[in-house]
CSV table of C-alpha atoms in Angstrom, one decimal:
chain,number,residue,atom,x,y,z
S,250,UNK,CA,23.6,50.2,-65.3
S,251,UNK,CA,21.7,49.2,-62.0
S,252,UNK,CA,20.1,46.3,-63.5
S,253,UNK,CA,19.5,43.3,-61.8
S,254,UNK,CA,20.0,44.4,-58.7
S,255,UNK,CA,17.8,43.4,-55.6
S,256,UNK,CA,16.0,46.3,-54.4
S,257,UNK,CA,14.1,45.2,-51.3
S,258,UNK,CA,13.2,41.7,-49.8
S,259,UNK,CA,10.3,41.0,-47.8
S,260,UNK,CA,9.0,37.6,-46.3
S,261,UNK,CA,6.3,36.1,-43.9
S,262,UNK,CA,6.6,32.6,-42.3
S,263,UNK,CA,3.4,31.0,-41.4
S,264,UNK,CA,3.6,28.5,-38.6
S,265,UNK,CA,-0.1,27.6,-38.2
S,266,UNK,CA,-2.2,25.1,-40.0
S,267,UNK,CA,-4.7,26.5,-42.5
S,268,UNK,CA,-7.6,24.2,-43.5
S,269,UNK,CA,-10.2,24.6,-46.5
S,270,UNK,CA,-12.6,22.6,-48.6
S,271,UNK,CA,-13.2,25.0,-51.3
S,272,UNK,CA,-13.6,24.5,-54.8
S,273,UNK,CA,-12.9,28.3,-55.3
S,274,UNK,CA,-9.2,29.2,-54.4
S,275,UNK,CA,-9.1,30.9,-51.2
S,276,UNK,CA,-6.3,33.2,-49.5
S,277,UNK,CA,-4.0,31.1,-46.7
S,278,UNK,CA,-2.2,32.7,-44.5
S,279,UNK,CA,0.9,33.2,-46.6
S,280,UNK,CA,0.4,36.8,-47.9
S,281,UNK,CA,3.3,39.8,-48.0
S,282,UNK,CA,2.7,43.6,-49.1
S,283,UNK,CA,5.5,45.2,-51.0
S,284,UNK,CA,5.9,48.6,-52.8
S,285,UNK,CA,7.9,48.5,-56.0
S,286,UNK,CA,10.4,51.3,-56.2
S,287,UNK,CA,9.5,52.0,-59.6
S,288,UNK,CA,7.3,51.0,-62.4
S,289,UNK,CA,9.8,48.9,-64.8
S,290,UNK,CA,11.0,46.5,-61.4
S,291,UNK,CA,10.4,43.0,-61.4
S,292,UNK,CA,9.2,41.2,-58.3
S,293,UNK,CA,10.4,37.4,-57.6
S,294,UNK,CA,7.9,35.7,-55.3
S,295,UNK,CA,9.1,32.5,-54.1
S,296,UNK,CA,6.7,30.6,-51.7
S,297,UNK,CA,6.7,26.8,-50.3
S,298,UNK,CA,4.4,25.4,-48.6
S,299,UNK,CA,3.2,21.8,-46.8
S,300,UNK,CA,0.2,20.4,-48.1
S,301,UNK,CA,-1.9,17.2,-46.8
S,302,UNK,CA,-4.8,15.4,-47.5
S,303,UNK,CA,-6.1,12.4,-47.4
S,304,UNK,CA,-7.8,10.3,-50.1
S,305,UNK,CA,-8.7,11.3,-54.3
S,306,UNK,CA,-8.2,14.6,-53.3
S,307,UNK,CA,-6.1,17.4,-55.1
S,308,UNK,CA,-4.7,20.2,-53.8
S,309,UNK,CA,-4.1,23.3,-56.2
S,310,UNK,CA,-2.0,26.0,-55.3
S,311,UNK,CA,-1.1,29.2,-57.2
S,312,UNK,CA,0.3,32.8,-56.9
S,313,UNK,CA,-1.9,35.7,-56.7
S,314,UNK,CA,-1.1,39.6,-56.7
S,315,UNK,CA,-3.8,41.2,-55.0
S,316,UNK,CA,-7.0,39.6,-56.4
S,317,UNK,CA,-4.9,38.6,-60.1
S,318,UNK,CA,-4.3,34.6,-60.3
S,319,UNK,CA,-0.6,34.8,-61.8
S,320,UNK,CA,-0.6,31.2,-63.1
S,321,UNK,CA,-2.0,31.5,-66.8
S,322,UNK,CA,-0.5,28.1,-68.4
S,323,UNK,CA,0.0,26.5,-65.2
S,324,UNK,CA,3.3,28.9,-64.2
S,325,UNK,CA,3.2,29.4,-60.2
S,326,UNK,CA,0.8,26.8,-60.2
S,327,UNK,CA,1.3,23.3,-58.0
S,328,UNK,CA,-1.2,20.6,-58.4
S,329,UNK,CA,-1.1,17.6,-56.2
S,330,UNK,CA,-2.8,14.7,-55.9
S,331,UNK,CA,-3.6,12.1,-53.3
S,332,UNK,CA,-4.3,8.5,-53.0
S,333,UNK,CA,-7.2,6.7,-52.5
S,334,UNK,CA,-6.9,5.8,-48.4
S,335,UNK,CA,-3.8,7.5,-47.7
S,336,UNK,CA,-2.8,10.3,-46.1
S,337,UNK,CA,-0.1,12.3,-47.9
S,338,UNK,CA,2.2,15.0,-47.3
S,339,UNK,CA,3.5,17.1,-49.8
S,340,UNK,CA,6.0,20.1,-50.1
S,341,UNK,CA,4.6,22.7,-52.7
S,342,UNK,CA,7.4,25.0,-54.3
S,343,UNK,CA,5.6,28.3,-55.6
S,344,UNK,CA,7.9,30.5,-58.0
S,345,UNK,CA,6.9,33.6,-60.3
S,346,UNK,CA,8.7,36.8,-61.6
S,347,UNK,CA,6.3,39.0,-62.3
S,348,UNK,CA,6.2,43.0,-63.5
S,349,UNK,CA,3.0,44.7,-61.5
S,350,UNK,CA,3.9,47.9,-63.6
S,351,UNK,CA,3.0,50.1,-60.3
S,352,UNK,CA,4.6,51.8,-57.8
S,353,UNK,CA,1.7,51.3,-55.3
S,354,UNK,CA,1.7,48.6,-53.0
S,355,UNK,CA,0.7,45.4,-53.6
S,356,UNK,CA,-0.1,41.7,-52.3
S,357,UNK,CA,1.3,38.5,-53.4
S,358,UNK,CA,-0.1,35.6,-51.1
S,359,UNK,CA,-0.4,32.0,-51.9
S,360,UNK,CA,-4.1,31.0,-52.3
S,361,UNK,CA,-5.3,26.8,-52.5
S,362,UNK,CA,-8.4,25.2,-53.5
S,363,UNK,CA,-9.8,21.6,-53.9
S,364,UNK,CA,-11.5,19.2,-55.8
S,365,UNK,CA,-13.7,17.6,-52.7
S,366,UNK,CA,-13.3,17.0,-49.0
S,367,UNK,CA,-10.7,18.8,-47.0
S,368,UNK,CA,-7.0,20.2,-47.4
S,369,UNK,CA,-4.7,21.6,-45.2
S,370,UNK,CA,-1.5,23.8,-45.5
S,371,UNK,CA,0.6,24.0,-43.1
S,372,UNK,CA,0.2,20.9,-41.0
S,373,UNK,CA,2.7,18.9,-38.5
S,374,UNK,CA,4.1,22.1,-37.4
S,375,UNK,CA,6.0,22.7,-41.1
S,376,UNK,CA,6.3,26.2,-41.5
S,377,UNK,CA,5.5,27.9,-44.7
S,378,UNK,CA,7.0,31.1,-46.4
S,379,UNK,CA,6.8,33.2,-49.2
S,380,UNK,CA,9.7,35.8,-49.9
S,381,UNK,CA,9.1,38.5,-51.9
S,382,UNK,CA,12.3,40.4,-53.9
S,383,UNK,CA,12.4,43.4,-56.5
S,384,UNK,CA,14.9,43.3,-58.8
S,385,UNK,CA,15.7,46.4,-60.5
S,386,UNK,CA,15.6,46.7,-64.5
């Protein structure tokens, strides 16, 4: 009977610029630390963030609870690409429902990686978020 309901919502708005030229994804500073009520809830994380870069560079993004990649066949998962020269800004939507099957806390926080040079998240003062919400079963 109390399915579908929306348990508890969390968020965290990152106003700074985070910068990285890692091939290996790395954590930004977008992260938020919920504790599911019980062990059949479903958490929604929803997270957008501003990429740029500049020149044959691609930015990957992707969902993570605590050290678990959650974008197996590219769900959660933004890939963009840059051209040759340019700088470009992008806006990168993040969205996952996933089922942690816990009631101990746990992070979800947006980590990035690159194919070469540098990227950065969070530039020209465009804040970034990522909003956490259980939904009941």
């Amino acid at each position: 009977a109390g399915g579908g309901k929306i348990l508890q919502v969390i968020e965290d708005i990152a106003d700074g610029e985070f910068e990285t030229s890692s091939s290996s994804f790395v954590a930004t500073n977008l992260s938020v630390n919920i504790t599911p009520s019980a062990t059949s809830s479903k958490i929604l994380i929803m997270a957008a963030c501003n990429g740029d870069s500049k020149g044959n560079r691609y930015i990957h993004a992707t969902l993570h609870r605590d050290s678990t990649e959650l974008s197996a066949g590219n769900e959660g998962m933004q890939i963009v690409y840059t051209q040759d020269g340019e700088r470009t800004y992008y806006g990168i939507p993040l969205l996952k429902l996933d089922s942690p099957n816990t009631t101990s806390q746990v992070t979800y926080s947006v980590k990035v990686r690159t194919n070469t040079g540098t990227i950065r998240i969070g530039q020209n003062n465009m804040r970034n978020s990522i909003v956490v919400m259980e939904v009941g079963a």
